[in-house]
Short mmCIF file of N, CA, C and O in Angstrom, two decimals:
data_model
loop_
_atom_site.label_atom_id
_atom_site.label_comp_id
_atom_site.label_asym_id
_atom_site.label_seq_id
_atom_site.Cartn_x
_atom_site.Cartn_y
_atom_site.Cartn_z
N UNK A 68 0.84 -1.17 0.00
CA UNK A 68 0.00 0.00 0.00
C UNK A 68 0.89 1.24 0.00
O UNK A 68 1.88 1.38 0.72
N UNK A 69 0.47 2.03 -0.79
CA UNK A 69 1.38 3.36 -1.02
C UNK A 69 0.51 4.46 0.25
O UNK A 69 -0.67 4.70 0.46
N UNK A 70 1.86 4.93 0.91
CA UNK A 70 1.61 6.35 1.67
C UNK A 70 1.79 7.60 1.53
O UNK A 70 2.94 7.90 1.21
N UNK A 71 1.12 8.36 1.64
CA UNK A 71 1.59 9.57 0.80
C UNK A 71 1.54 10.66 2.03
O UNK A 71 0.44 10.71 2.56
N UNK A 72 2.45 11.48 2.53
CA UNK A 72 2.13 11.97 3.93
C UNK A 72 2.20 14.06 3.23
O UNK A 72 2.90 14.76 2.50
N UNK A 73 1.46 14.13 3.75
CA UNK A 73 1.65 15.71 3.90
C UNK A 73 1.34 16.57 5.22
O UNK A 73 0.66 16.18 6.17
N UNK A 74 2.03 17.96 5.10
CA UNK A 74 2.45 18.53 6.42
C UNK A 74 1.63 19.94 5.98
O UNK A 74 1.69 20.17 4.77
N UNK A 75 0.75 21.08 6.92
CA UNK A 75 0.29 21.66 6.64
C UNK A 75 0.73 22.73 8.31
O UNK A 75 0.47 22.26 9.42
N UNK A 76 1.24 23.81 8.20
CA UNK A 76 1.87 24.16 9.61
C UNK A 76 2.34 23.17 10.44
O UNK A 76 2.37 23.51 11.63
N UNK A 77 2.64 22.27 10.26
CA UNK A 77 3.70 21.23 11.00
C UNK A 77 5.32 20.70 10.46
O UNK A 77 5.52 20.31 9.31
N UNK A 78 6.02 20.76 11.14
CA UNK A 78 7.33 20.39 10.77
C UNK A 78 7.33 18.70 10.17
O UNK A 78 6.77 17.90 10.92
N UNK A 79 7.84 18.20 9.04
CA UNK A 79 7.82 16.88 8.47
C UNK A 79 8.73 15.89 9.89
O UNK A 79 9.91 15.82 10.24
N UNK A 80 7.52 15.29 10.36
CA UNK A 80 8.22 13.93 11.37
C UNK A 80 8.48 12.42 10.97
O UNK A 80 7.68 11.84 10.25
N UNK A 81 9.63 11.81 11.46
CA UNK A 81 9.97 10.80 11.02
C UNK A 81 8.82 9.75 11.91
O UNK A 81 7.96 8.95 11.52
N UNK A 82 9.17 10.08 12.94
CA UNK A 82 8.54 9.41 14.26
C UNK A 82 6.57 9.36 13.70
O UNK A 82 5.93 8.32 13.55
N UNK A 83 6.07 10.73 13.50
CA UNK A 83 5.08 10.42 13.26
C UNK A 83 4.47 9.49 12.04
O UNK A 83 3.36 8.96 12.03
N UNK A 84 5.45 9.41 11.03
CA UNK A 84 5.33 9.07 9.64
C UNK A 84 5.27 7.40 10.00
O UNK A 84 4.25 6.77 9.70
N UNK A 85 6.42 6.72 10.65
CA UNK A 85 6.70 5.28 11.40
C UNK A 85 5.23 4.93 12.19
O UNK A 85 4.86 3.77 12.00
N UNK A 86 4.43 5.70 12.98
CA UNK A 86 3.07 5.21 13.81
C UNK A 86 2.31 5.40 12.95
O UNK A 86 1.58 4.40 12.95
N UNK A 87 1.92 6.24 11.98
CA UNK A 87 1.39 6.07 10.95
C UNK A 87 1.26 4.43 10.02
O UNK A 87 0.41 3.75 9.46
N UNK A 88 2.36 4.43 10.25
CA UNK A 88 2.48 3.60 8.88
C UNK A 88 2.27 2.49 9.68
O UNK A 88 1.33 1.93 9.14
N UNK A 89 2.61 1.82 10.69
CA UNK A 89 2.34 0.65 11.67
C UNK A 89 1.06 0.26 11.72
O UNK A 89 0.58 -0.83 11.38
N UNK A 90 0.27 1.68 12.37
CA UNK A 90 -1.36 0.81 12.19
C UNK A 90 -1.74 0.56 11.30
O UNK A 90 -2.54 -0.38 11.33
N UNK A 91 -1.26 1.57 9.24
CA UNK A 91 -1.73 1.27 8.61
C UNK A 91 -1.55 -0.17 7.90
O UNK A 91 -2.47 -0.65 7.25
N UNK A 92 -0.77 -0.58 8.00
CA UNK A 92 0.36 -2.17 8.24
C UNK A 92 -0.46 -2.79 8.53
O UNK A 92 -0.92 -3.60 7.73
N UNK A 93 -1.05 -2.66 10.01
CA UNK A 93 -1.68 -3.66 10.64
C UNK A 93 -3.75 -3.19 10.24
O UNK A 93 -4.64 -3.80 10.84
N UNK A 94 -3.90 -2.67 9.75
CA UNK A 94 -5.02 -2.01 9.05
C UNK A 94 -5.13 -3.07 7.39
O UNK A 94 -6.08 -3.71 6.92
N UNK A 95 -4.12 -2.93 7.02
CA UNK A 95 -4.00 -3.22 5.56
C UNK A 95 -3.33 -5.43 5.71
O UNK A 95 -3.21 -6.03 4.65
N UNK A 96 -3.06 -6.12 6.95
CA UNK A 96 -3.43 -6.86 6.76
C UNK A 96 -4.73 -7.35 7.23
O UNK A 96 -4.92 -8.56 7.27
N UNK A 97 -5.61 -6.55 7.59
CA UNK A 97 -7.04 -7.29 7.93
C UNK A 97 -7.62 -7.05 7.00
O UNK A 97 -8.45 -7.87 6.63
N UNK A 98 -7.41 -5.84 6.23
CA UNK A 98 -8.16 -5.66 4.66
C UNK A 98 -7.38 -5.60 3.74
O UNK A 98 -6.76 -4.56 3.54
N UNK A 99 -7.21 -6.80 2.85
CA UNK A 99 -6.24 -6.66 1.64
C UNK A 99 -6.46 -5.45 0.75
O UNK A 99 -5.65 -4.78 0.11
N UNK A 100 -7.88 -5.34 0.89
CA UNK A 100 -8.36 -4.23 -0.49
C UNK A 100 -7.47 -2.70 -0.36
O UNK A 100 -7.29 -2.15 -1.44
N UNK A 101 -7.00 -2.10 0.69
CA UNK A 101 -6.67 -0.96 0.52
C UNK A 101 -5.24 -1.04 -0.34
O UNK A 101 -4.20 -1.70 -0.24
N UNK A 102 -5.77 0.02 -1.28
CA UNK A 102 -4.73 0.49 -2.27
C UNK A 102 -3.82 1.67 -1.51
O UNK A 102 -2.62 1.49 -1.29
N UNK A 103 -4.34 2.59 -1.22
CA UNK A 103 -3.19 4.09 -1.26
C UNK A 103 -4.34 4.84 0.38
O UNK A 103 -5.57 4.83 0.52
N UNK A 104 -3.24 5.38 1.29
CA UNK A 104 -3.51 6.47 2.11
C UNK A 104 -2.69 7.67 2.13
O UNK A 104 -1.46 7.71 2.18
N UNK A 105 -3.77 8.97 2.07
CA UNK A 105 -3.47 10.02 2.14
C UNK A 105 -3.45 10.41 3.64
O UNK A 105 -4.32 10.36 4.51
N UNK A 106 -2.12 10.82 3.66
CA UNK A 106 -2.21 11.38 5.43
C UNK A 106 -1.82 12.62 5.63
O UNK A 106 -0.81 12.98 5.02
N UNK A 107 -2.67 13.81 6.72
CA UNK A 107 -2.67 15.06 6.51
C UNK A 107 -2.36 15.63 7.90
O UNK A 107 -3.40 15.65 8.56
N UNK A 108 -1.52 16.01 8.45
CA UNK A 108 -1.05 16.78 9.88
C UNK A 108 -1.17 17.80 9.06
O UNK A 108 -0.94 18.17 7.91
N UNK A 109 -1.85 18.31 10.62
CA UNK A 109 -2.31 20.15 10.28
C UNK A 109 -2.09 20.56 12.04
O UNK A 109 -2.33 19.86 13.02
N UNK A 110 -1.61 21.75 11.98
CA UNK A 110 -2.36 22.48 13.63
C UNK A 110 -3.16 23.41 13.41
O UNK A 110 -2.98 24.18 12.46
N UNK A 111 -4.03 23.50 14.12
CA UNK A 111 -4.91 24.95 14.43
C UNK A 111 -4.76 25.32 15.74
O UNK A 111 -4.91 24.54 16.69
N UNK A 112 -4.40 26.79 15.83
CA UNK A 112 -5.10 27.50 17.11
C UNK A 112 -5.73 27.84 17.24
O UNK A 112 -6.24 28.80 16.66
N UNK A 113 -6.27 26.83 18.68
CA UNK A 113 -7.84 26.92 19.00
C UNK A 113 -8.17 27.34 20.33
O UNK A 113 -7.15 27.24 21.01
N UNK A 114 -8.89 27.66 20.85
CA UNK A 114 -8.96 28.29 22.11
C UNK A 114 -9.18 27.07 23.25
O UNK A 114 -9.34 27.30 24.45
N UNK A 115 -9.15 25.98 22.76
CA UNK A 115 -9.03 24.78 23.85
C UNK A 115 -7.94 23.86 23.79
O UNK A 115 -7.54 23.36 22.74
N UNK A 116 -7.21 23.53 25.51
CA UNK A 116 -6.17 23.23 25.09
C UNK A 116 -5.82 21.66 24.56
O UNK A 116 -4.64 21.31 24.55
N UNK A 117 -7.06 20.57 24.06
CA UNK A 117 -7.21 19.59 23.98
C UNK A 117 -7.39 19.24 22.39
O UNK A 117 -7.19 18.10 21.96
N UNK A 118 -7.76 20.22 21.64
CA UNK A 118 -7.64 19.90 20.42
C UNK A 118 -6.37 20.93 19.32
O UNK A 118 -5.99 21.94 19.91
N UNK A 119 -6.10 20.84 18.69
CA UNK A 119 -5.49 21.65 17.63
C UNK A 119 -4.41 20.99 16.55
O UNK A 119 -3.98 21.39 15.47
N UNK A 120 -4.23 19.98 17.24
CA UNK A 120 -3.52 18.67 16.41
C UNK A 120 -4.35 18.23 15.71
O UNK A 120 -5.45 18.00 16.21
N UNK A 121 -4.15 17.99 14.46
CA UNK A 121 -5.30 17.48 13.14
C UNK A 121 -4.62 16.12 12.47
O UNK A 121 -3.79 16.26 11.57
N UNK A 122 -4.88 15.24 12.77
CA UNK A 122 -4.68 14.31 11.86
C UNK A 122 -5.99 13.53 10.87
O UNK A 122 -6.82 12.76 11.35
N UNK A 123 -5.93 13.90 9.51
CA UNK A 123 -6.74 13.24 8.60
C UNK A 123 -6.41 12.23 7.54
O UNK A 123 -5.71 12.51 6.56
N UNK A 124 -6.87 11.19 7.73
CA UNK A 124 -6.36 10.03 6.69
C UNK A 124 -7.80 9.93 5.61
O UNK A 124 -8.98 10.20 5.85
N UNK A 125 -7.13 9.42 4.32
CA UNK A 125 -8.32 9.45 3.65
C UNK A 125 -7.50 7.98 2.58
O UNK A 125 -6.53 8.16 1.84
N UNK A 126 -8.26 6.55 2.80
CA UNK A 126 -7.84 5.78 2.67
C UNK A 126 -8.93 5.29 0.77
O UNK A 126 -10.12 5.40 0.47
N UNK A 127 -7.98 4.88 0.15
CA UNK A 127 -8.48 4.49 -1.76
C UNK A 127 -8.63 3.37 -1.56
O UNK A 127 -7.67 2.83 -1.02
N UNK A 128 -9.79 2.52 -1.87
CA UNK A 128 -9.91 1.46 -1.93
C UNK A 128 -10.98 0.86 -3.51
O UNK A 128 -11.45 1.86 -4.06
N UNK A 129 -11.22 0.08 -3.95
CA UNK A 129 -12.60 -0.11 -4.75
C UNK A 129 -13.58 0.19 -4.06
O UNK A 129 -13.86 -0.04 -2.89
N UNK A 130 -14.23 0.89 -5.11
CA UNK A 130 -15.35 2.07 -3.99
C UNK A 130 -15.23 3.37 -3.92
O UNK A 130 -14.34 4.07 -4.41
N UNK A 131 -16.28 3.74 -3.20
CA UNK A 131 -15.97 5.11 -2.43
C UNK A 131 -14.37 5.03 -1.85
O UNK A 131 -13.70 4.00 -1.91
N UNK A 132 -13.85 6.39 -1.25
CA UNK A 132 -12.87 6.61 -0.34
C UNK A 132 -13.93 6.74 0.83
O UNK A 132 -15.08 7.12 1.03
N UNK A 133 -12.72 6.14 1.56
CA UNK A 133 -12.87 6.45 3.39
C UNK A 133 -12.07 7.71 3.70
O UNK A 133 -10.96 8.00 3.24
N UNK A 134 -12.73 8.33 4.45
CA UNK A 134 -11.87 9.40 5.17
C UNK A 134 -12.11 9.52 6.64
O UNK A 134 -13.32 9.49 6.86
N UNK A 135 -11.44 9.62 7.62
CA UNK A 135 -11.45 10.47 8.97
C UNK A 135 -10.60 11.27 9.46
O UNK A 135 -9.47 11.27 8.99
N UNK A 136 -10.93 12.17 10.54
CA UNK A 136 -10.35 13.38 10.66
C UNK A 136 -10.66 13.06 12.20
O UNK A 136 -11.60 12.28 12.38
N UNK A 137 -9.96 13.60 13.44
CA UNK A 137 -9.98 13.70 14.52
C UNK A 137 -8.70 15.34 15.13
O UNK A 137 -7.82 15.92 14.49
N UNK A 138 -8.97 15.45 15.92
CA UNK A 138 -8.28 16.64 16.52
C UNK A 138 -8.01 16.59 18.44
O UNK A 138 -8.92 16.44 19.26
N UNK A 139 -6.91 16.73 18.68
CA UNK A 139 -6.22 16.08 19.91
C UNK A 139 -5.53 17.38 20.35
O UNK A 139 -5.61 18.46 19.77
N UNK A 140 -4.69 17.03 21.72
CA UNK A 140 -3.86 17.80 22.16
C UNK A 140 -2.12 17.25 21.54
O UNK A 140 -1.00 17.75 21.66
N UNK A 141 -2.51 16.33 21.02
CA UNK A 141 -1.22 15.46 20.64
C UNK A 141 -1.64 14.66 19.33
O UNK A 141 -2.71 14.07 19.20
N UNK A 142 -0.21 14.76 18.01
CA UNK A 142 -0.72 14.02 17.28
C UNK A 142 -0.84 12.41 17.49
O UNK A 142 -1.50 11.78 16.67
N UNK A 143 -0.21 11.74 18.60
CA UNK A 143 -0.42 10.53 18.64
C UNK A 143 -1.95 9.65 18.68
O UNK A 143 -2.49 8.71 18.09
N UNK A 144 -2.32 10.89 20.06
CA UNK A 144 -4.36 10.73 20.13
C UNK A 144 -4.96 10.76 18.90
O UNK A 144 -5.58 9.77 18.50
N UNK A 145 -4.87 11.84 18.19
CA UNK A 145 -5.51 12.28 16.72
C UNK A 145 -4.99 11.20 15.77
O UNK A 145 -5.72 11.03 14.79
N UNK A 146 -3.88 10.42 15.83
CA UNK A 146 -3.63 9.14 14.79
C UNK A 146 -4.75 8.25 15.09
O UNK A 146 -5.73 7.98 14.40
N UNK A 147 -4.38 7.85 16.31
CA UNK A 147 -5.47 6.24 16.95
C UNK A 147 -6.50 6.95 16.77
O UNK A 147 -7.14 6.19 16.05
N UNK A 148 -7.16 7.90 16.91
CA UNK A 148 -9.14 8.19 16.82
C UNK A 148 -8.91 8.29 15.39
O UNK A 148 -9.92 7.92 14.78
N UNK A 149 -7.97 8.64 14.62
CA UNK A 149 -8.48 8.13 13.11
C UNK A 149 -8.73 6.94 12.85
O UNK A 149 -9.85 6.58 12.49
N UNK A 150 -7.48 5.94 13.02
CA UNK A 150 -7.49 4.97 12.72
C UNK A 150 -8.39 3.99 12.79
O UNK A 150 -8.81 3.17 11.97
N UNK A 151 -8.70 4.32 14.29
CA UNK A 151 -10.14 3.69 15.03
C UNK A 151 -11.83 3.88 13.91
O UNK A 151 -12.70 3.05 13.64
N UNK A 152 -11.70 4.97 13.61
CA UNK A 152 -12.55 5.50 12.69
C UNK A 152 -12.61 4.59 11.74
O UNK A 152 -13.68 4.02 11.52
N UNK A 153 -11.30 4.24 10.88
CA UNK A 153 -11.37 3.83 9.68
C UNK A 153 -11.65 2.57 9.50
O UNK A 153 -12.12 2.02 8.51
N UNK A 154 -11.29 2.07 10.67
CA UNK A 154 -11.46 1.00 11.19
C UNK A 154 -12.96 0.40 11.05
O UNK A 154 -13.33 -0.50 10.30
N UNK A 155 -13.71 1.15 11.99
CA UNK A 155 -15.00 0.86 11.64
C UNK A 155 -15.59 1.26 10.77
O UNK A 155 -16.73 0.82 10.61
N UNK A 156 -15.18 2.05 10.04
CA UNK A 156 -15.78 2.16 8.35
C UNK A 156 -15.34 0.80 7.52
O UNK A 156 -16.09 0.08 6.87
N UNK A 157 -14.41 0.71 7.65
CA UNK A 157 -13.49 -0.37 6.83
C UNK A 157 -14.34 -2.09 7.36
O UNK A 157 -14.50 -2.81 6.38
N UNK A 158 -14.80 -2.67 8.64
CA UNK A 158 -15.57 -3.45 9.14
C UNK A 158 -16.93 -3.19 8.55
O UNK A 158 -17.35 -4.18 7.95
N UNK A 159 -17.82 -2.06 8.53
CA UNK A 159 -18.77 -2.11 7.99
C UNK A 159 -18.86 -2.34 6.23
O UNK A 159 -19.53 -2.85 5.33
N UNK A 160 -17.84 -1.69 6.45
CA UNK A 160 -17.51 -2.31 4.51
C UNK A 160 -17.66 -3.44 4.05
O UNK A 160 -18.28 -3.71 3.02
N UNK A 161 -17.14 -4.18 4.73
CA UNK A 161 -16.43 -5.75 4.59
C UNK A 161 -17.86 -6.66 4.82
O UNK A 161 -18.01 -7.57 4.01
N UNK A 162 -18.98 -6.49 5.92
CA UNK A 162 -19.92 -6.63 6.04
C UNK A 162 -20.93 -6.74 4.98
O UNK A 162 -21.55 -7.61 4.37
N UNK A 163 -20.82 -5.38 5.03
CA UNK A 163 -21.71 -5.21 3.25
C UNK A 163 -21.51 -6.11 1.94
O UNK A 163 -22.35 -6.66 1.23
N UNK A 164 -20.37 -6.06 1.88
CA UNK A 164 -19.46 -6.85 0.67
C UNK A 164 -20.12 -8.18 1.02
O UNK A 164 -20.91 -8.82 0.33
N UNK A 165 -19.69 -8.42 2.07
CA UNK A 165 -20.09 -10.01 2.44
C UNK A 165 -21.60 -10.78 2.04
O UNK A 165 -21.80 -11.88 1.54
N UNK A 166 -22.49 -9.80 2.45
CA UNK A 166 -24.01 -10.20 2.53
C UNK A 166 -24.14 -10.30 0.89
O UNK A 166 -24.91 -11.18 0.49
N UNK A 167 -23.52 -9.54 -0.05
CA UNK A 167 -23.85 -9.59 -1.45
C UNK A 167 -23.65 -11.16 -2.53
O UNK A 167 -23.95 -11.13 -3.72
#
């Protein structure tokens, strides 16, 4: 599966790029189907001190795309509530597929 990472007011991380790519690893052997993820670190300043870290993945598969977006005090939180996300998009997928 191809990763494609982009940085939007954030400095390019190695560290974040490696946890990224792990769950998507472990994401992409429970579903063979994913082709390509787009991954998007952003910050915003926001007036609370729990969100402003943006991480958005938007995963290509046959089909629609999946996308989720979450916002943390840290990008590590904002990875896993994506992932988690895609996760259960990606299960309900597989579901669907199945019953057909």
């Amino acid at each position: 599966m191809q990763i494609i990472y982009e940085y939007h007011d954030v400095a390019s991380s190695d560290r974040l790029e490696a946890i990224v790519k792990e769950k998507l690893d472990k994401l992409k052997d429970k579903y063979d189907m994913l082709i390509r993820a787009d991954v998007f670190f952003k910050e915003e300043n926001t007036s609370s001190d729990e969100t402003g870290k943006i991480c958005n993945i938007r995963l290509s598969l046959p089909g629609p795309r999946l996308f989720a977006e979450s916002s943390h005090d840290n990008f590590q939180s904002s990875i896993s509530e994506t992932i988690n996300e895609l996760e259960r998009q990606l299960r309900k997928k597989k579901e669907k597929m199945q019953q057909h």
